[in-house]
Structures are given as structure tokens and as C-alpha cells.
CSV table of C-alpha atoms in Angstrom, one decimal:
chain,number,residue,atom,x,y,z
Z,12,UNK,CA,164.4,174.1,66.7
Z,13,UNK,CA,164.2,172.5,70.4
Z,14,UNK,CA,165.3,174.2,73.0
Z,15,UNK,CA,164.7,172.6,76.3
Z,16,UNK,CA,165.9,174.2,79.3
Z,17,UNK,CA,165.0,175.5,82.3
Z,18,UNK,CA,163.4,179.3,82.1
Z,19,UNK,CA,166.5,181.6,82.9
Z,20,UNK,CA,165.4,185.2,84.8
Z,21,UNK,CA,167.4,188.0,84.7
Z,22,UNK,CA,168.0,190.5,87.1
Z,23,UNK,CA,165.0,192.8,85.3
Z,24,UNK,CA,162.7,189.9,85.3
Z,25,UNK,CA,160.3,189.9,88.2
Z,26,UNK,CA,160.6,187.3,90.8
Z,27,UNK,CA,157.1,187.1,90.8
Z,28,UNK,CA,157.0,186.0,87.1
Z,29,UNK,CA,160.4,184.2,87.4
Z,30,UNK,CA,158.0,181.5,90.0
Z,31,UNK,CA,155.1,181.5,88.1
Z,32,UNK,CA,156.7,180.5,84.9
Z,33,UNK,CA,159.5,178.1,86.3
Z,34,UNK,CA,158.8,175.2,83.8
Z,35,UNK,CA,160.6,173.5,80.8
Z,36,UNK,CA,160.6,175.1,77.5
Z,37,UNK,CA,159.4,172.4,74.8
Z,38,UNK,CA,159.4,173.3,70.6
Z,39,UNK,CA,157.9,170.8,68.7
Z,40,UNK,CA,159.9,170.8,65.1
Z,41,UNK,CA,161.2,168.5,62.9
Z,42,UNK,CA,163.5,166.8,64.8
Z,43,UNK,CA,160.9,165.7,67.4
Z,44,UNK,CA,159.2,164.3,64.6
Z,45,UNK,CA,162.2,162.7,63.0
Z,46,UNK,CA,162.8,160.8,66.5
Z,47,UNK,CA,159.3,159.6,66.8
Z,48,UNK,CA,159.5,158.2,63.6
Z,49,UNK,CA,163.1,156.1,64.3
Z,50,UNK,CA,161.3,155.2,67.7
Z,51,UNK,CA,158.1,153.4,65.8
Z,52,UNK,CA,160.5,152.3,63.4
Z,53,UNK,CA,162.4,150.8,65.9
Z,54,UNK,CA,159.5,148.8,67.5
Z,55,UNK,CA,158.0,147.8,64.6
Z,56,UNK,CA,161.3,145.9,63.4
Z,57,UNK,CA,162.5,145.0,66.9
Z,58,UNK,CA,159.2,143.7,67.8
Z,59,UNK,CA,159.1,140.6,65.9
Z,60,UNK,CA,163.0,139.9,65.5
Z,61,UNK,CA,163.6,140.3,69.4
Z,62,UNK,CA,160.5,141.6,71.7
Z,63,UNK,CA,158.2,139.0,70.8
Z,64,UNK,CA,161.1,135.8,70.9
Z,65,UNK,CA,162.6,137.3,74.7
Z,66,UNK,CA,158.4,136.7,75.7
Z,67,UNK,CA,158.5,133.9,74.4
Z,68,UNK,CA,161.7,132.5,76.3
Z,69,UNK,CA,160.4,134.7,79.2
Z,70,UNK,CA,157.0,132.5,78.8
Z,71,UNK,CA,158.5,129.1,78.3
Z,72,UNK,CA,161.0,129.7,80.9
Z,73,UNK,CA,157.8,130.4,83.7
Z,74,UNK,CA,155.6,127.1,82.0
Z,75,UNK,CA,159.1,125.2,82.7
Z,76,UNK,CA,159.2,126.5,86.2
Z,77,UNK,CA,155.2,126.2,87.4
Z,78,UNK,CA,155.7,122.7,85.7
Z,79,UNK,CA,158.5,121.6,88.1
Z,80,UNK,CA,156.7,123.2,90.9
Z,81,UNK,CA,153.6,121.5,90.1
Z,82,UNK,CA,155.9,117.8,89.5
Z,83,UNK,CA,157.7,119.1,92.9
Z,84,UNK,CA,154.3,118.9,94.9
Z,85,UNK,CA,153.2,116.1,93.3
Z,86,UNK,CA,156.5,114.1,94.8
Z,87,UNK,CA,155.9,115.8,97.8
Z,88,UNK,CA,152.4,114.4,98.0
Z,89,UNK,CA,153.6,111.1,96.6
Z,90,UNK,CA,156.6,110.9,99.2
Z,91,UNK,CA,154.1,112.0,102.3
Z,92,UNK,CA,151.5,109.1,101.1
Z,93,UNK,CA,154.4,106.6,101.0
Z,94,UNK,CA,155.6,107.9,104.2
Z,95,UNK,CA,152.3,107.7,106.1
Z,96,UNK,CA,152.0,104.1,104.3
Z,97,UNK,CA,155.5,103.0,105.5
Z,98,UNK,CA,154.7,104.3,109.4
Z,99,UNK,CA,151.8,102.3,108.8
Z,100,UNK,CA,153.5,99.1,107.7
Z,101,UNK,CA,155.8,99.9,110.4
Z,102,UNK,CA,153.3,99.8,113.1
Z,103,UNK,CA,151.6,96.7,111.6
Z,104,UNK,CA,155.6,94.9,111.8
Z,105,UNK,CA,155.8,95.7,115.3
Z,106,UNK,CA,152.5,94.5,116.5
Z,107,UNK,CA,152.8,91.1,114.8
Z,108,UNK,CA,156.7,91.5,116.2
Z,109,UNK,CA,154.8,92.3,119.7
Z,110,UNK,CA,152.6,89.2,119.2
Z,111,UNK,CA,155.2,87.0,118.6
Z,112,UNK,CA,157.9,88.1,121.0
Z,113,UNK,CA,154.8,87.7,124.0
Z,114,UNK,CA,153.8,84.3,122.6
Z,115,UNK,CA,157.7,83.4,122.5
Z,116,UNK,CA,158.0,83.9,126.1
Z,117,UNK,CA,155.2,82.3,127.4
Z,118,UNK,CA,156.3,79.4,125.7
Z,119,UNK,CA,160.2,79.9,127.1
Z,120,UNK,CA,158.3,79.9,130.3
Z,121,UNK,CA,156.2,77.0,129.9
Z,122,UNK,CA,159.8,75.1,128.4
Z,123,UNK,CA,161.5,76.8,131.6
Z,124,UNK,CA,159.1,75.3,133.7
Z,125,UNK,CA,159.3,72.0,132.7
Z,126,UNK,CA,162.6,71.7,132.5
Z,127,UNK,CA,162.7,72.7,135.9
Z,128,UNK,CA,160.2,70.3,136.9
Z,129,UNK,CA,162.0,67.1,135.4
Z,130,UNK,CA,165.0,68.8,137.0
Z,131,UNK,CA,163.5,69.0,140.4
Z,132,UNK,CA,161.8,65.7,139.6
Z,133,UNK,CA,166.3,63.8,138.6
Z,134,UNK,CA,167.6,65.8,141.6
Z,135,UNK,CA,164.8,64.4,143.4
Z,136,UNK,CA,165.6,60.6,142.3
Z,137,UNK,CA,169.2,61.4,142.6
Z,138,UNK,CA,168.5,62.2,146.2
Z,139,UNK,CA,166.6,59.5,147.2
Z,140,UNK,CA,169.1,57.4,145.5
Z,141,UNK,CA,171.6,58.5,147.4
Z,142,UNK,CA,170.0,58.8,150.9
Z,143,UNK,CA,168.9,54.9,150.3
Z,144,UNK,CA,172.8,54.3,149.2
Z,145,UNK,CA,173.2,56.1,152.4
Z,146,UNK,CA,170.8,54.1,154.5
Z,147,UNK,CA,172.4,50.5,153.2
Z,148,UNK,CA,175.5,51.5,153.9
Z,149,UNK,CA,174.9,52.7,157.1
Z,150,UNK,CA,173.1,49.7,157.9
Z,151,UNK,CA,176.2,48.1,156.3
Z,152,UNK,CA,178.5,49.8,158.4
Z,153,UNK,CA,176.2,49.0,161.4
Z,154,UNK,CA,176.4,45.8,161.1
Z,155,UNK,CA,180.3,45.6,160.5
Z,156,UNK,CA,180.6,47.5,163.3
Z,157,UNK,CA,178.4,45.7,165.5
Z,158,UNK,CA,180.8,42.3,164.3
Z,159,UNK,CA,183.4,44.3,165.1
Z,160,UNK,CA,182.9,45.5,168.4
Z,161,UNK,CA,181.8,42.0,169.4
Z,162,UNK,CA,185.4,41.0,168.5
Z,163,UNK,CA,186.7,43.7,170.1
Z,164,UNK,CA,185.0,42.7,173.1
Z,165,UNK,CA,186.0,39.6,173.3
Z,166,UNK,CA,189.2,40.2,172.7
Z,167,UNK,CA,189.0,42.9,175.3
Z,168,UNK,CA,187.5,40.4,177.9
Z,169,UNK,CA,190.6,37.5,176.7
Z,170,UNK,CA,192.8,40.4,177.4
Z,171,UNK,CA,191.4,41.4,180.6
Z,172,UNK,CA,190.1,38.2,182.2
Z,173,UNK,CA,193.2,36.0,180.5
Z,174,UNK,CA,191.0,33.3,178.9
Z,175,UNK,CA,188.6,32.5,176.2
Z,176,UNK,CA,185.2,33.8,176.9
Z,177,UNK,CA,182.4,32.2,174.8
């Protein structure tokens, strides 16, 4: 029979032996042996009709999960490399971009400029023009006016002296 169970003491017991003593109580009989037997029993069938396919999920499951790990780095990797080759291509867009933009405006400028040369150069006709418009037509006026006021005169002097002056 098993008895386990801690040591009771009595009131005649000594407390001395009641310390010394103070453990559990174990009979090895039959029915320790009958259990030990169900319990190998048990593992030996259990073993390979569910221990040994739970590993094996339990395996598969951490193979599955290094393997996207691993495939996660790898994209990682792969992404950073394309990354660092697109800032790269980026760069290489904006210094051609840089290139062109300067060249473009020192050819605006150059266009700028000669544009505002010929404009200079039209205005410049277009003033001459019209001062030597100017010029004939103050000469013409001149002249008109110097007919003119030698009329006037003479009509002045008829008016004043009463006769015809030649």
C-alpha cells in the first residue's frame, strides 16, 4: 500500500524526533508499479501517433519561419541596393538636369542680349528717323515761316506806310 503523507507527531512523540524526521512517507507496492507501467505504455503509443507528428509541425512551422526571415532580409537587402541605385540615378538626373538648365540660360542670355541689341539698334533707326523727320520739317516750317513773316511784313509796312512797298 502507499501511504504518502506528511509524518504526523503526537503529543508523546518528541519534538526533537518530530524535526528530524519531518519528510514524506513513500511505499513502493504494486500500484506504483502498475502506474509506471500505464506511463511507458503511454509514451510508447503516444509517441509515434502524436509526440513525434506535434515535432514535426513544431519543426516545419520554425523551417517556414527562418525561411521568411531569411526571404525577408534578402528583400531588405534587395530593396536597400535598389534604393542606393535609385539615389544614384537620381543624383546623375539632376546633374545632367543642372547641366542643361546652366547651358539654357546662358543661351536665354546670349538670345536676351541680342534681341536687345537689334532693339537698341530699330529704336536707334527709329530715332534718327524721326529726329531727321524733325529736322525737315523744321527746316520746312522755317522756311514757311520765313515766307510768311515776309508777307506779314509787307503787309504790315502797306498797312502802316499806306502804299506798296517793294
Amino acid at each position: 500500500m502507499l501511504t504518502t503523507g506528511f509524518c504526523a507527531t503526537t503529543a508523546t512523540s518528541s519534538p526533537l524526533l518530530a524535526m528530524a524526521g519531518g519528510g514524506v512517507n513513500i511505499d513502493f507496492d504494486r500500484t506504483f508499479l502498475v502506474q509506471m507501467v500505464l506511463f511507458i505504455t503511454l509514451v510508447v503509443v503516444l509517441k509515434p501517433l502524436l509526440f513525434d507528428p506535434i515535432l514535426k509541425v513544431f519543426e516545419l512551422r520554425e523551417e517556414r519561419t527562418d525561411g521568411a526571415r531569411k526571404s525577408a532580409r534578402e528583400m531588405q537587402e534587395k530593396a536597400g541596393e535598389l534604393l542606393q541605385r535609385y539615389e544614384r540615378e537620381i543624383e546623375r538626373v539632376n546633374q545632367v538636369a543642372a547641366v542643361e538648365r546652366e547651358k539654357l540660360r546662358t543661351e536665354t542670355a546670349k538670345l536676351e542680349a541680342e534681341i536687345l541689341a537689334e532693339a537698341r539698334e530699330a529704336t536707334g533707326k527709329i530715332i534718327e528717323e524721326g529726329r531727321a523727320k524733325i529736322d525737315k520739317e523744321v527746316s520746312s516750317i522755317r522756311f514757311d515761316l520765313g515766307r510768311q513773316s515776309e508777307r506779314v511784313a509787307r503787309e504790315l509796312a502797306v498797312r502802316v506806310l499806306g502804299r506798296e512797298v517793294q
